[in-house]
Tab-separated table of C-alpha atoms in Angstrom:
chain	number	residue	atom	x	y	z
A	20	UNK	CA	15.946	7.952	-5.363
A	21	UNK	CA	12.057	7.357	-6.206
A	22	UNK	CA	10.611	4.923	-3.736
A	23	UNK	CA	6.768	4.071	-3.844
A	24	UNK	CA	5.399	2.814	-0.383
A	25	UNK	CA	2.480	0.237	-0.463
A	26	UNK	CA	0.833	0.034	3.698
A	27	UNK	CA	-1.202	-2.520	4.954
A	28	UNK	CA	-2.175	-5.405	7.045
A	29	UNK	CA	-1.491	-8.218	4.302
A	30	UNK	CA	-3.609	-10.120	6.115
A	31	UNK	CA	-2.422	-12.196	3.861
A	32	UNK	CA	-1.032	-10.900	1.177
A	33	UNK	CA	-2.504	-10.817	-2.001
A	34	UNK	CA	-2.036	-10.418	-5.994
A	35	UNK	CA	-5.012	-7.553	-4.859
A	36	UNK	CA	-1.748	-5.950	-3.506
A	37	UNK	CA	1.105	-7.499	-5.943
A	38	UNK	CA	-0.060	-6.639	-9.222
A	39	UNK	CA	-0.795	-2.893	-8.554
A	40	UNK	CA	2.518	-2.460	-6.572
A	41	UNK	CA	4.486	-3.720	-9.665
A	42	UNK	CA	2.031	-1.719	-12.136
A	43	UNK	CA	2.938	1.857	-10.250
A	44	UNK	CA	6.415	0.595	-10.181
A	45	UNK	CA	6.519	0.333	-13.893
A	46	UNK	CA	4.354	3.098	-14.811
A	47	UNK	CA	6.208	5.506	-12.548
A	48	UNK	CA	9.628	3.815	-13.308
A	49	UNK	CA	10.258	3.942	-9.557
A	50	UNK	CA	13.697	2.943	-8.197
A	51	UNK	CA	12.054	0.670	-5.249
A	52	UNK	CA	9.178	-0.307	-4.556
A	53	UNK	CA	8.441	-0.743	-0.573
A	54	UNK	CA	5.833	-2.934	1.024
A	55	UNK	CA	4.730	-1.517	4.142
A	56	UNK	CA	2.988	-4.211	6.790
A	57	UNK	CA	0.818	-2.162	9.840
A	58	UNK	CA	1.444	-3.296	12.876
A	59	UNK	CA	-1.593	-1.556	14.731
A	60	UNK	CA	-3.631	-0.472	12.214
A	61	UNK	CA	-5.422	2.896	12.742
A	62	UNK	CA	-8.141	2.501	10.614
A	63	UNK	CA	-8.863	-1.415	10.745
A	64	UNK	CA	-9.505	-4.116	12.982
A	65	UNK	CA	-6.271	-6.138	14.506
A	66	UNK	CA	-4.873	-8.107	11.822
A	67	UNK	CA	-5.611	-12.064	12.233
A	68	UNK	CA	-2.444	-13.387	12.071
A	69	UNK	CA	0.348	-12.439	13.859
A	70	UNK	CA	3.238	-9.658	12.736
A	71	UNK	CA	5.716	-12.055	11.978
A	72	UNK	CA	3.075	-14.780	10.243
A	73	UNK	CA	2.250	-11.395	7.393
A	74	UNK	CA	6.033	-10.348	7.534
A	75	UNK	CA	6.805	-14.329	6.328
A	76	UNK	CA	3.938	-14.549	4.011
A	77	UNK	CA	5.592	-10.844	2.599
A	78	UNK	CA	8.665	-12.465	2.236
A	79	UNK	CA	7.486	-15.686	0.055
A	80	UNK	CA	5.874	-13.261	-1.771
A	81	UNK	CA	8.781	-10.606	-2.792
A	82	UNK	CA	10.262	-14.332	-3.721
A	83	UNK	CA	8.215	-13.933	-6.970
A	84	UNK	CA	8.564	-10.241	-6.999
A	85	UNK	CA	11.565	-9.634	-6.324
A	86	UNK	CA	12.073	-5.998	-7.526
A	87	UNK	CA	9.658	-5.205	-4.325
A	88	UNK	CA	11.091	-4.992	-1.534
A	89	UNK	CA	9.805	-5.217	2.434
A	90	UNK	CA	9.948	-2.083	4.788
A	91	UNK	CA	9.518	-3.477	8.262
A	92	UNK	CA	9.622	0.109	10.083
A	93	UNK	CA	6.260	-0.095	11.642
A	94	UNK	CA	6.283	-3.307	12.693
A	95	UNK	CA	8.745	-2.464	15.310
A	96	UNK	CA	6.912	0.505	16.411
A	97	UNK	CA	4.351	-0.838	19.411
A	98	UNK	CA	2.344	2.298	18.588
A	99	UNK	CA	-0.458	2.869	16.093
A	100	UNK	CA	0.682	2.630	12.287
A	101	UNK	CA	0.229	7.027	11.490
A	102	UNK	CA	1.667	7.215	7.951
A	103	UNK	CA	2.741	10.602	8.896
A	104	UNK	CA	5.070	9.353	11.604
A	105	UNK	CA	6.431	6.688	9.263
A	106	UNK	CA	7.061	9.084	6.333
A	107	UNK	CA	8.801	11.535	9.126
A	108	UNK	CA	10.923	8.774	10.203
A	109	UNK	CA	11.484	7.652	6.506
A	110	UNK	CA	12.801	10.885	5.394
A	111	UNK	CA	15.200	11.161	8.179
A	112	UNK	CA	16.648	7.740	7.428
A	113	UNK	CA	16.709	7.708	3.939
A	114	UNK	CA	17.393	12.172	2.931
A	115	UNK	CA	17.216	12.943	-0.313
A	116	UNK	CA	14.345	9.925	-1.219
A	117	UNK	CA	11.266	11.210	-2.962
A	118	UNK	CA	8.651	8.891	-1.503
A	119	UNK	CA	5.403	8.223	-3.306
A	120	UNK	CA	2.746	6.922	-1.257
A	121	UNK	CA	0.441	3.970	-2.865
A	122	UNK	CA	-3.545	4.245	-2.043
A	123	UNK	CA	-6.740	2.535	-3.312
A	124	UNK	CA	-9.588	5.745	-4.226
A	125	UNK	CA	-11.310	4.044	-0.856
A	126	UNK	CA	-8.377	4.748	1.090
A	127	UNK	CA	-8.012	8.706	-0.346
A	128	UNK	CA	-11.677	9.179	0.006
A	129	UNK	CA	-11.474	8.449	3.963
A	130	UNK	CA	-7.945	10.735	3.779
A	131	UNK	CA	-9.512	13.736	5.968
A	132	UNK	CA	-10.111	10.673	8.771
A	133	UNK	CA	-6.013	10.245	9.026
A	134	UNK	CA	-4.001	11.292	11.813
A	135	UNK	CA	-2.564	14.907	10.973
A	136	UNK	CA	-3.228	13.633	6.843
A	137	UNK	CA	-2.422	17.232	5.623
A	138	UNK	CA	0.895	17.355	6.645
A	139	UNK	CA	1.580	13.940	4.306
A	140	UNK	CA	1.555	16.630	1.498
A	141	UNK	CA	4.739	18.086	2.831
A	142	UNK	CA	6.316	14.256	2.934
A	143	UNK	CA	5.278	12.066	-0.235
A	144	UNK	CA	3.206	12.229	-3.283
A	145	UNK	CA	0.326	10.445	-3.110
A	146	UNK	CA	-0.308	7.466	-5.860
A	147	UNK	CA	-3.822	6.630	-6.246
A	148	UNK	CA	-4.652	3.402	-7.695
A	149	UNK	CA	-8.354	4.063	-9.345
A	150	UNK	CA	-10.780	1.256	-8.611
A	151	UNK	CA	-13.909	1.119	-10.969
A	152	UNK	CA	-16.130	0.421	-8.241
A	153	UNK	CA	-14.842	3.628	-5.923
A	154	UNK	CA	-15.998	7.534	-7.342
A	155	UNK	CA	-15.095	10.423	-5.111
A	156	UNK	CA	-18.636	12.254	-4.422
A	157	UNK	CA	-18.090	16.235	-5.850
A	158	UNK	CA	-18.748	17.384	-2.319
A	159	UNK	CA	-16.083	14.834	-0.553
A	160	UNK	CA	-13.172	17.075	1.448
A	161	UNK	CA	-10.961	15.696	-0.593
A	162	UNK	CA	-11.777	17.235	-3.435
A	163	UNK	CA	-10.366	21.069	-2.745
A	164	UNK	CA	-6.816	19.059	-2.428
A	165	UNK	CA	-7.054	16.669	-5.198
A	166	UNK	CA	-7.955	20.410	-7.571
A	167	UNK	CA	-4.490	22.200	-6.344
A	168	UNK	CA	-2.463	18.854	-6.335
A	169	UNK	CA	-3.838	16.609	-9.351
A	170	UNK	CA	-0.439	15.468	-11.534
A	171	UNK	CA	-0.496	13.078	-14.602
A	172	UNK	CA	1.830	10.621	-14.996
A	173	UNK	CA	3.509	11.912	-17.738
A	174	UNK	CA	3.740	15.600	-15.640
A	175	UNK	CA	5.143	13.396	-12.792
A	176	UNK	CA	7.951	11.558	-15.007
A	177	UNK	CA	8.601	14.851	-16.771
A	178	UNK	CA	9.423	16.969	-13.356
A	179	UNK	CA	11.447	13.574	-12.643
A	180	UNK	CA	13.483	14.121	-16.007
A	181	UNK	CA	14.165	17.615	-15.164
A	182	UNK	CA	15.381	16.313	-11.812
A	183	UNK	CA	12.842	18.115	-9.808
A	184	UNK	CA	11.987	16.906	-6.283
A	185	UNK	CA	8.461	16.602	-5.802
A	186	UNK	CA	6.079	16.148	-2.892
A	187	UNK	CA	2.131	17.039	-2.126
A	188	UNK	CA	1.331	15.435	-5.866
A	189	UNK	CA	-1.731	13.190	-5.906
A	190	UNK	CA	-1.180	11.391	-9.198
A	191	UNK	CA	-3.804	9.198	-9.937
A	192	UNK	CA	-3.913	6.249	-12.760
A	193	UNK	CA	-5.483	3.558	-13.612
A	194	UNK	CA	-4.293	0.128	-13.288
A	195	UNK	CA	-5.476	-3.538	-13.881
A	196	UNK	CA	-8.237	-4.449	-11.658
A	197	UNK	CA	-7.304	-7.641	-9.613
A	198	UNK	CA	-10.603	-9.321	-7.777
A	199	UNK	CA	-8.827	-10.383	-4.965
A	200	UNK	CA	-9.613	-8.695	-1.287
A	201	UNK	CA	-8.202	-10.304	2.270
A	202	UNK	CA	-11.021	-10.612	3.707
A	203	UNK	CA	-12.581	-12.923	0.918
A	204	UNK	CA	-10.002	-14.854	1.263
A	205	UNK	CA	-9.406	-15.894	5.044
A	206	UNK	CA	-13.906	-16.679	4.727
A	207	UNK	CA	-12.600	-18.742	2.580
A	208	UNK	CA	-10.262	-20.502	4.212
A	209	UNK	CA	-12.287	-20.220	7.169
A	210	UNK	CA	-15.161	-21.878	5.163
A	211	UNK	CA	-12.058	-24.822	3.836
A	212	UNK	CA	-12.421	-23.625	0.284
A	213	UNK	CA	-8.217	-23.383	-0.297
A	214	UNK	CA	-8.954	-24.079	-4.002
A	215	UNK	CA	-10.654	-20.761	-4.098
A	216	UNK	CA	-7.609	-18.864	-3.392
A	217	UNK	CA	-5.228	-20.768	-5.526
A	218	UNK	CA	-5.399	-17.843	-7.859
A	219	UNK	CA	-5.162	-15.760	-5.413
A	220	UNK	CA	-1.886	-15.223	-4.313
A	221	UNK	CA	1.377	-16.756	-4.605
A	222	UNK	CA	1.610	-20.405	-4.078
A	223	UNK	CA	4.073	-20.040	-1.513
A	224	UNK	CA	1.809	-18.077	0.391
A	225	UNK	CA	-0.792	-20.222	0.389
A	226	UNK	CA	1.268	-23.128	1.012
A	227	UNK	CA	2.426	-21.335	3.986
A	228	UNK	CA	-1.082	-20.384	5.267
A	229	UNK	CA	-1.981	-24.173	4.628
A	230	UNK	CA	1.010	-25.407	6.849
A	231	UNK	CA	0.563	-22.483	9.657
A	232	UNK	CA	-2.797	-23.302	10.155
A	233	UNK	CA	-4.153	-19.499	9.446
A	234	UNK	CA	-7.378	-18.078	9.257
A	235	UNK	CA	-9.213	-21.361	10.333
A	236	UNK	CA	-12.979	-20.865	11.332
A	237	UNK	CA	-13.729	-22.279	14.930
């Protein structure tokens, strides 16, 4: 089983996030697709609203996706969010899965910063979603992984085919830009612009933020 693993705050929850979760699902013909909400993010501030105000919003959401699923492992973990403790704690609960691990070219960039981040190699592939905006410098650390462990897409689906198990791939592709970020949004909800973020996300989600009162300024 092929399951791709999308982490973060959702704070809220976005098509920024949607659109490129279902694109890698496609492209990669994945068997699940896994949305992963932080509950103490390492490498962010605390998320505004509360764990179980971005686990709702996640739900409405998967309502219009539904071949995505919701993966609430770190949520109930009062420790910081280390991908490399979920993945450990993924692979003993689910043996056998071949995890792929879904990242923006910001978020592989800043890689070296990660809590033990080499030994994700030995645990999931890593998916990176290029972003037009975000190049990888030639002298970044990165790079000296991302020569040994580049992988196409069609290399990826082909070692699939031949029913090879795979980890410590970084495949990269490209995928739709979406012009949505979480922070634009709550300024401008916090600024009472709703009708800005209409487009957004799912109207469910925003209906919910609406009623909840979220990400109000004052």
């Amino acid at each position: 089983m092929r399951i791709g693993l999308m982490g973060g705050t959702f704070d809220p929850v976005h098509y920024g996030h949607l659109k490129p979760a279902a694109e890698v699902k496609a492209r990669l013909e994945l068997d699940k697709l896994w949305l992963l909400p932080n509950h103490i993010p390492p490498h962010k501030a605390k998320a505004t609203a509360s764990s179980e105000q971005r686990l709702a919003m996640l739900k409405l959401a998967c309502d219009e996706f539904p071949d995505m699923d919701i993966c609430d492992i770190e949520l109930k973990r009062n420790a910081p969010s280390y991908s490399v403790a979920t993945l450990e704690a993924l692979q003993q609960a689910f043996p056998g899965a071949e995890f792929q691990f879904i990242m923006g070219t910001d978020s592989l960039l800043s890689l070296p910063s990660w809590h033990q981040w080499q030994r994700l190699f030995s645990l999931c592939n890593l998916v990176v979603c290029q972003r037009p905006d975000w190049h990888l410098p030639k002298d970044a650390e990165i790079q000296t992984e991302l020569a040994q462990r580049s992988c196409s897409v069609t290399q990826a689906l082909a070692a699939r085919d031949k029913g090879q198990h795979q980890s410590g791939k970084i495949i990269s592709l490209s995928v739709k830009p979406q012009p949505f970020s979480s922070t634009a949004i709550r300024r401008a909800i916090a600024a009472g612009n709703i009708n800005a973020c209409r487009a957004a996300m799912p109207k469910a989600v925003l209906e919910y933020i609406v009623t909840n009162r979220l990400y109000l300024g004052g």
